Amino acid sequence: MKVGGTIRVPGDKSISHRALILSSIAEGTSRIRGILNSQDVESTASVLRMLGCDIPELTSDFTIEGNGIRGFTQPKTPLDCGNSGTTARLITGVIAGNEIHARITGDDSRSRRPMRRVTEPLAEMGAIIEYPEGKDSLPITITGGKLHALDWDNSTSSAQVKSAILLAGLTGR
């Protein structure tokens, strides 16, 4: 018996967030195919648009013209990450190395989820992070700028923490 065909693996949420962010900070044109079009990934696209990136409608095949490594613009409104913790944590890493000031918010469930595991190393690198009094969750305010290298012992095995630090390292001067 001979079997043939094509298998298409569905989009992955983690990779989709990172594809949008990396395409936005790249120089030139990036092509994205097979993105997972979910509410969380839409939150990342929306936040990137608020930061001045030209993100088209998320379809099965589209291109993004990158703004460059420090190409974000000052947002006019708070960056609403909806219910996406990945959006909040990764975008905090990218903003850390950009000379902008942003308030990062989310829905009610985000106000109960910890952010310090991501923001602590970013603050050690030189970003200024402000929390509401007595809280470790959204909303936070971040002022990015010139960062310096650090050695960080990550107490949690979190891809979001590692990605935020790597993105800060890419965008920091």
Steps between C-alpha positions, in 0.01 A plus 500: 500500500629845409383807693563861401388844598589823666482576867482860612583558864272764655649828619661512843406778741846545654671516163229730361559761775873490440464513119296821525739665745820399320355607164409838649852571627672365188615719214333418170212272410407184688253244368290310752305191401288271713462734797257388770222753482386505862385769741841500673693539173257776396590676828867498399413638155286773658772605746757513220266724301474733802882515497500623138546172314303439180354159580243389242199282567621159614439256215658174394775683304601865545802729519622752754729789422722523808563826686852406606647408835400825674216598271212515744321831544365640824153349551213745546295260713572216744609177331207266563621138491151360560525153654845429353776461755742419219424833334555690826824325589662503155403857415645613834834353391496680166395833651782480757756583230296768323500858620127513564272511802200266498226378730423132449155379596286194452166357598406416860672161491834668410475711816536179702796347312862571605723721287800546729677188371526684167537858617765432766777408253391784269532747787844357579592573137395865541131523409279691743196298607218640713228292663181602676576507871534152649439315172701260283269505200357718227462784453865602496680798355834454328753755386752349266835625386866414513550158657806314620582130497434277796550147621161373616426180687147425385320333789208399277526297185295748301533559126323834551766620745783382276340657194442834678867515607619407148272760339626765745853398411425543129346845538716642781800713405 
